[in-house]
Amino acid sequence: MASGTATGARSESIEELVNPPDFIGEVDTNNGVPSMETLRALEDHPVIDNVGKTHPFKSLYSGHNVARRMLIIFVRHFFCGNCQEYLRTLSASITPDSLLGLPVSTFIAVIGCGTHELIDSYVRETGCRFPVYADPTRRLYSALGMVRTLNMGPRPAYLQDKSVVNTVVSGIVQGLKQVPKGLVTKMGDQRQVGGEFLFEPASRTLETPILSPTAVLGGGGGDNDDRDKRIEEKCVTWCHRMRTTRDHAEIPELMEVLGLEGTGVPVRDDRRWQKALSTRKGTGLSMASQMNRMSGEMSTSTKSDS
């Protein structure tokens, strides 16, 4: 009997750790794009990949062999069932192949606030097709204006047919699996919410900068500072900060700001899907409209040549 009581108590403590009691209300935040000063202050902040290697935050969105446009998605703790479902829904509509079809190189990265030791299991759970990093200090979240809350808010379309019970139980089960490894308490701050930030060339030009072979390859012909100056500067042109624990920008909005055709895979709940199609949460102006014009001109030119 005592053993059963102990097991029940442990399950309850893990449940409260992974899914602490909610409260009523919505936090106040805004979607103003971060300033260049803010980005420069954060560019050397380390994020950690799945094998424990650190990378300067700037290296995710700027530098040689990095896409000119990078959407960085900040998720909550690594056991959050809502964010996991968000990445599943995103992966069904936005793939690396679809991004490769855009006229300007574009890619996505994901950052969570837990330990990097949970990244591999997180990727397996979500089927995420994009690289995932960890910022356990949450410095990026704080400096970029993301807030802390436990309010769930209204149900989004990207949750598909998953109920609150589904997402809660999923998080608890994942937490229990990590007990033997001692990682259940390293999932990240359960009150921290995230958002989405699109990094694009500060010049706002579609033309790819022409660099010398030595600059591209990092070879001789100048010191490191000279080569660093040739790297295209990036800024945030569009962003959205979550106000509740399930307030990510819906997939149709992401596809729109990225310049992808269509609105994504529809969900079964037509009412919520129609709301996702019409509601825009983020602020800013991406290069998508320029890209669409470029694609249209290229299509017209091709037809004229034929």
CSV table of C-alpha atoms in Angstrom, one decimal:
chain,number,residue,atom,x,y,z
A,1,MET,CA,0.0,0.0,0.0
A,2,ALA,CA,2.8,2.3,1.0
A,3,SER,CA,4.6,1.6,-2.3
A,4,GLY,CA,1.4,2.5,-4.3
A,5,THR,CA,1.1,5.7,-2.4
A,6,ALA,CA,4.7,6.6,-3.1
A,7,THR,CA,4.3,5.9,-6.8
A,8,GLY,CA,1.1,7.9,-6.9
A,9,ALA,CA,2.8,10.8,-5.1
A,10,ARG,CA,5.7,10.7,-7.5
A,11,SER,CA,3.4,10.7,-10.5
A,12,GLU,CA,1.5,13.7,-9.1
A,13,SER,CA,4.8,15.6,-8.5
A,14,ILE,CA,6.0,15.0,-12.0
A,15,GLU,CA,2.5,16.0,-13.4
A,16,GLU,CA,2.7,19.3,-11.5
A,17,LEU,CA,6.3,19.8,-12.6
A,18,VAL,CA,5.5,19.2,-16.3
A,19,ASN,CA,2.1,20.8,-16.2
A,20,PRO,CA,1.8,23.2,-13.3
A,21,PRO,CA,-1.6,24.6,-12.3
A,22,ASP,CA,-2.9,27.2,-14.8
A,23,PHE,CA,-4.1,30.7,-13.9
A,24,ILE,CA,-6.7,33.0,-15.5
A,25,GLY,CA,-5.4,36.0,-17.5
A,26,GLU,CA,-3.2,36.9,-20.5
A,27,VAL,CA,0.2,38.5,-20.3
A,28,ASP,CA,0.9,41.8,-21.9
A,29,THR,CA,3.5,41.7,-24.7
A,30,ASN,CA,4.1,43.3,-28.1
A,31,ASN,CA,5.3,42.2,-31.5
A,32,GLY,CA,7.8,45.1,-32.2
A,33,VAL,CA,10.8,43.8,-34.1
A,34,PRO,CA,14.0,43.7,-32.0
A,35,SER,CA,16.5,46.5,-32.7
A,36,MET,CA,19.9,45.9,-34.3
A,37,GLU,CA,21.4,46.9,-31.0
A,38,THR,CA,19.5,44.1,-29.2
A,39,LEU,CA,20.7,41.6,-31.9
A,40,ARG,CA,24.3,42.7,-31.6
A,41,ALA,CA,24.2,42.2,-27.9
A,42,LEU,CA,23.0,38.7,-28.3
A,43,GLU,CA,25.0,37.5,-31.4
A,44,ASP,CA,27.7,35.7,-29.3
A,45,HIS,CA,25.3,34.1,-26.8
A,46,PRO,CA,25.8,30.3,-27.1
A,47,VAL,CA,23.1,27.9,-28.0
A,48,ILE,CA,23.7,24.2,-27.7
A,49,ASP,CA,23.0,21.5,-30.3
A,50,ASN,CA,22.0,17.9,-29.6
A,51,VAL,CA,25.6,16.6,-29.0
A,52,GLY,CA,26.5,19.4,-26.6
A,53,LYS,CA,28.4,21.7,-29.0
A,54,THR,CA,27.9,25.4,-28.6
A,55,HIS,CA,27.2,27.8,-31.4
A,56,PRO,CA,27.0,31.6,-31.3
A,57,PHE,CA,23.3,32.6,-31.8
A,58,LYS,CA,24.3,34.7,-34.8
A,59,SER,CA,25.7,31.7,-36.6
A,60,LEU,CA,22.1,30.3,-36.8
A,61,TYR,CA,20.9,33.2,-39.1
A,62,SER,CA,24.1,34.8,-40.5
A,63,GLY,CA,27.4,33.7,-42.0
A,64,HIS,CA,28.8,31.6,-44.8
A,65,ASN,CA,26.7,28.5,-45.8
A,66,VAL,CA,23.7,29.9,-43.9
A,67,ALA,CA,20.4,30.6,-45.7
A,68,ARG,CA,19.8,34.3,-46.4
A,69,ARG,CA,16.4,34.1,-44.7
A,70,MET,CA,16.0,32.2,-41.4
A,71,LEU,CA,12.9,31.7,-39.4
A,72,ILE,CA,13.8,30.9,-35.8
A,73,ILE,CA,11.0,29.3,-33.7
A,74,PHE,CA,11.3,29.5,-30.0
A,75,VAL,CA,9.3,26.8,-28.2
A,76,ARG,CA,8.5,26.2,-24.6
A,77,HIS,CA,10.0,23.4,-22.4
A,78,PHE,CA,10.9,20.2,-24.1
A,79,PHE,CA,7.9,18.3,-22.7
A,80,CYS,CA,5.3,20.8,-23.8
A,81,GLY,CA,2.7,18.8,-25.8
A,82,ASN,CA,1.3,22.0,-27.4
A,83,CYS,CA,4.6,23.0,-28.9
A,84,GLN,CA,5.3,19.5,-30.0
A,85,GLU,CA,2.0,19.4,-31.8
A,86,TYR,CA,2.8,22.7,-33.4
A,87,LEU,CA,6.0,21.3,-34.9
A,88,ARG,CA,4.2,18.2,-36.1
A,89,THR,CA,1.6,20.4,-37.9
A,90,LEU,CA,4.3,22.7,-39.2
A,91,SER,CA,6.4,19.7,-40.6
A,92,ALA,CA,3.3,18.5,-42.5
A,93,SER,CA,3.0,21.7,-44.4
A,94,ILE,CA,6.5,23.3,-44.5
A,95,THR,CA,9.3,21.0,-45.5
A,96,PRO,CA,13.0,21.5,-46.4
A,97,ASP,CA,12.2,20.7,-50.0
A,98,SER,CA,9.4,23.3,-50.1
A,99,LEU,CA,11.8,26.0,-48.8
A,100,LEU,CA,14.4,25.0,-51.4
A,101,GLY,CA,11.9,26.0,-54.1
A,102,LEU,CA,11.9,29.6,-53.0
A,103,PRO,CA,13.9,32.1,-55.1
A,104,VAL,CA,15.9,33.3,-52.0
A,105,SER,CA,17.5,30.6,-49.7
A,106,THR,CA,15.3,30.1,-46.7
A,107,PHE,CA,15.4,27.7,-43.8
A,108,ILE,CA,14.1,27.2,-40.2
A,109,ALA,CA,15.7,26.5,-36.8
A,110,VAL,CA,14.1,25.7,-33.5
A,111,ILE,CA,15.2,26.7,-30.0
A,112,GLY,CA,14.0,25.3,-26.7
A,113,CYS,CA,14.7,26.4,-23.1
A,114,GLY,CA,15.6,23.0,-21.7
A,115,THR,CA,18.8,20.9,-21.6
A,116,HIS,CA,20.4,19.9,-24.9
A,117,GLU,CA,20.3,16.3,-23.6
A,118,LEU,CA,16.5,16.2,-24.4
A,119,ILE,CA,16.9,17.4,-28.0
A,120,ASP,CA,17.2,13.9,-29.6
A,121,SER,CA,14.1,12.6,-27.9
A,122,TYR,CA,12.3,15.9,-28.7
A,123,VAL,CA,13.0,15.4,-32.4
A,124,ARG,CA,11.9,11.8,-32.3
A,125,GLU,CA,8.6,12.8,-30.6
A,126,THR,CA,7.8,15.7,-33.0
A,127,GLY,CA,9.3,14.4,-36.2
A,128,CYS,CA,10.8,17.9,-36.6
A,129,ARG,CA,12.7,18.2,-39.9
A,130,PHE,CA,14.7,21.2,-38.8
A,131,PRO,CA,17.7,21.6,-36.5
A,132,VAL,CA,16.9,22.1,-32.8
A,133,TYR,CA,19.0,23.9,-30.3
A,134,ALA,CA,18.8,24.7,-26.5
A,135,ASP,CA,19.1,27.9,-24.6
A,136,PRO,CA,18.8,26.7,-21.0
A,137,THR,CA,19.7,30.1,-19.6
A,138,ARG,CA,16.7,31.7,-21.4
A,139,ARG,CA,18.7,34.8,-22.1
A,140,LEU,CA,17.5,34.9,-25.7
A,141,TYR,CA,13.9,34.6,-24.6
A,142,SER,CA,14.2,37.4,-22.1
A,143,ALA,CA,16.2,39.8,-24.3
A,144,LEU,CA,14.0,39.3,-27.3
A,145,GLY,CA,10.9,40.2,-25.3
A,146,MET,CA,9.3,36.8,-24.8
A,147,VAL,CA,7.4,36.4,-21.5
A,148,ARG,CA,6.5,33.8,-18.9
A,149,THR,CA,2.9,32.7,-18.3
A,150,LEU,CA,0.8,29.5,-17.7
A,151,ASN,CA,-2.4,30.8,-19.3
A,152,MET,CA,-3.5,28.5,-22.0
A,153,GLY,CA,-5.6,31.0,-24.0
A,154,PRO,CA,-7.9,30.0,-26.8
A,155,ARG,CA,-7.4,26.7,-28.6
A,156,PRO,CA,-5.4,27.1,-31.9
A,157,ALA,CA,-6.0,25.3,-35.2
A,158,TYR,CA,-2.5,23.7,-35.1
A,159,LEU,CA,-3.5,21.5,-32.1
A,160,GLN,CA,-5.5,19.5,-34.6
A,161,ASP,CA,-7.8,17.1,-32.7
A,162,LYS,CA,-5.5,16.9,-29.6
A,163,SER,CA,-7.4,17.7,-26.4
A,164,VAL,CA,-5.9,19.3,-23.3
A,165,VAL,CA,-5.8,15.8,-21.7
A,166,ASN,CA,-3.9,14.4,-24.7
A,167,THR,CA,-1.2,17.1,-24.4
A,168,VAL,CA,-0.9,16.9,-20.6
A,169,VAL,CA,-0.7,13.1,-20.5
A,170,SER,CA,1.9,13.1,-23.3
A,171,GLY,CA,4.1,15.5,-21.4
A,172,ILE,CA,3.8,13.4,-18.2
A,173,VAL,CA,4.7,10.2,-20.0
A,174,GLN,CA,7.7,11.8,-21.6
A,175,GLY,CA,8.8,13.1,-18.2
A,176,LEU,CA,8.5,9.7,-16.6
A,177,LYS,CA,10.7,8.2,-19.3
A,178,GLN,CA,13.4,10.6,-18.4
A,179,VAL,CA,13.4,9.9,-14.6
A,180,PRO,CA,16.1,7.2,-14.8
A,181,LYS,CA,18.4,9.6,-16.7
A,182,GLY,CA,17.7,12.4,-14.2
A,183,LEU,CA,16.5,14.7,-16.9
A,184,VAL,CA,12.9,15.3,-15.9
A,185,THR,CA,13.8,18.5,-14.0
A,186,LYS,CA,15.9,19.8,-17.0
A,187,MET,CA,13.1,20.2,-19.5
A,188,GLY,CA,13.2,24.0,-19.1
A,189,ASP,CA,11.1,26.6,-17.4
A,190,GLN,CA,7.4,25.5,-17.8
A,191,ARG,CA,6.3,29.1,-17.6
A,192,GLN,CA,8.4,30.4,-20.4
A,193,VAL,CA,6.6,30.9,-23.7
A,194,GLY,CA,8.2,31.5,-27.1
A,195,GLY,CA,7.6,33.0,-30.5
A,196,GLU,CA,8.8,33.2,-34.1
A,197,PHE,CA,11.4,35.6,-35.5
A,198,LEU,CA,12.2,35.9,-39.2
A,199,PHE,CA,15.8,37.1,-40.0
A,200,GLU,CA,16.4,38.5,-43.5
A,201,PRO,CA,19.1,40.7,-45.1
A,202,ALA,CA,19.2,44.2,-43.6
A,203,SER,CA,19.6,45.5,-47.1
A,204,ARG,CA,16.2,44.1,-48.0
A,205,THR,CA,17.5,43.2,-51.4
A,206,LEU,CA,16.9,40.0,-53.2
A,207,GLU,CA,20.2,40.0,-55.1
A,208,THR,CA,22.8,37.6,-53.5
A,209,PRO,CA,25.9,39.6,-52.5
A,210,ILE,CA,29.0,38.8,-54.7
A,211,LEU,CA,32.0,37.7,-52.6
A,212,SER,CA,35.5,36.9,-53.6
A,213,PRO,CA,36.5,33.2,-53.6
A,214,THR,CA,38.7,33.8,-50.6
A,215,ALA,CA,35.9,35.4,-48.7
A,216,VAL,CA,33.5,32.6,-49.4
A,217,LEU,CA,36.1,29.9,-48.6
A,218,GLY,CA,37.6,31.7,-45.7
A,219,GLY,CA,41.1,31.5,-47.3
A,220,GLY,CA,43.9,34.0,-47.4
A,221,GLY,CA,43.8,37.5,-48.7
A,222,GLY,CA,42.9,39.5,-45.6
A,223,ASP,CA,42.5,39.0,-41.9
A,224,ASN,CA,39.5,37.5,-40.2
A,225,ASP,CA,38.0,41.0,-39.5
A,226,ASP,CA,38.0,41.8,-43.2
A,227,ARG,CA,36.2,38.6,-44.0
A,228,ASP,CA,33.6,39.1,-41.3
A,229,LYS,CA,32.7,42.5,-42.8
A,230,ARG,CA,31.8,40.7,-46.0
A,231,ILE,CA,29.2,38.6,-44.3
A,232,GLU,CA,25.7,39.9,-45.1
A,233,GLU,CA,24.1,41.7,-42.2
A,234,LYS,CA,20.7,40.4,-41.1
A,235,CYS,CA,17.8,41.9,-39.1
A,236,VAL,CA,14.4,40.8,-37.9
A,237,THR,CA,11.8,41.8,-40.4
A,238,TRP,CA,8.8,40.0,-38.9
A,239,CYS,CA,8.1,38.5,-35.5
A,240,HIS,CA,5.4,37.2,-33.2
A,241,ARG,CA,5.6,36.7,-29.4
A,242,MET,CA,3.3,34.2,-27.7
A,243,ARG,CA,0.9,35.6,-25.1
A,244,THR,CA,-0.3,32.2,-23.9
A,245,THR,CA,1.1,28.7,-23.8
A,246,ARG,CA,-0.5,27.7,-27.1
A,247,ASP,CA,-0.3,30.9,-29.0
A,248,HIS,CA,2.2,30.2,-31.8
A,249,ALA,CA,1.6,31.9,-35.2
A,250,GLU,CA,-0.7,29.6,-37.2
A,251,ILE,CA,0.8,27.7,-40.2
A,252,PRO,CA,-1.0,29.8,-42.9
A,253,GLU,CA,0.6,33.0,-41.5
A,254,LEU,CA,4.1,31.4,-41.5
A,255,MET,CA,3.7,30.2,-45.1
A,256,GLU,CA,2.6,33.7,-46.0
A,257,VAL,CA,5.6,35.5,-44.5
A,258,LEU,CA,8.0,32.8,-45.9
A,259,GLY,CA,6.6,33.3,-49.4
A,260,LEU,CA,5.3,29.7,-49.8
A,261,GLU,CA,2.3,29.0,-52.0
A,262,GLY,CA,-0.9,27.7,-50.4
A,263,THR,CA,-2.0,27.8,-46.8
A,264,GLY,CA,-0.9,24.4,-45.5
A,265,VAL,CA,-2.7,21.2,-44.7
A,266,PRO,CA,-6.2,22.0,-43.5
A,267,VAL,CA,-7.3,20.8,-40.0
A,268,ARG,CA,-10.6,19.0,-39.4
A,269,ASP,CA,-12.1,21.7,-37.3
A,270,ASP,CA,-13.3,24.1,-40.0
A,271,ARG,CA,-14.2,26.9,-37.7
A,272,ARG,CA,-10.7,27.1,-36.2
A,273,TRP,CA,-9.1,26.6,-39.6
A,274,GLN,CA,-11.1,29.5,-41.0
A,275,LYS,CA,-9.9,31.6,-38.1
A,276,ALA,CA,-6.3,30.5,-38.8
A,277,LEU,CA,-6.6,31.6,-42.4
A,278,SER,CA,-7.9,35.1,-41.5
A,279,THR,CA,-6.0,35.9,-38.3
A,280,ARG,CA,-2.5,37.4,-38.4
A,281,LYS,CA,-0.6,37.6,-35.1
A,282,GLY,CA,2.8,38.8,-36.1
A,283,THR,CA,4.1,42.3,-37.0
A,284,GLY,CA,6.5,43.4,-39.7
A,285,LEU,CA,7.1,43.1,-43.4
A,286,SER,CA,9.0,40.2,-44.8
A,287,MET,CA,10.6,39.9,-48.3
A,288,ALA,CA,7.8,37.5,-49.4
A,289,SER,CA,6.1,40.1,-51.6
A,290,GLN,CA,9.3,40.9,-53.4
A,291,MET,CA,10.0,37.2,-53.9
A,292,ASN,CA,6.5,36.7,-55.3
A,293,ARG,CA,7.0,39.5,-57.8
A,294,MET,CA,10.4,38.0,-58.8
A,295,SER,CA,8.8,34.6,-59.3
A,296,GLY,CA,6.0,36.2,-61.4
A,297,GLU,CA,8.5,38.1,-63.6
A,298,MET,CA,10.6,34.9,-64.1
A,299,SER,CA,7.5,33.0,-65.0
A,300,THR,CA,6.5,35.6,-67.5
A,301,SER,CA,10.0,35.8,-69.0
A,302,THR,CA,10.1,32.0,-69.4
A,303,LYS,CA,6.7,32.0,-71.2
A,304,SER,CA,7.9,34.8,-73.5
A,305,ASP,CA,11.1,33.0,-74.4
A,306,SER,CA,9.2,29.8,-75.3
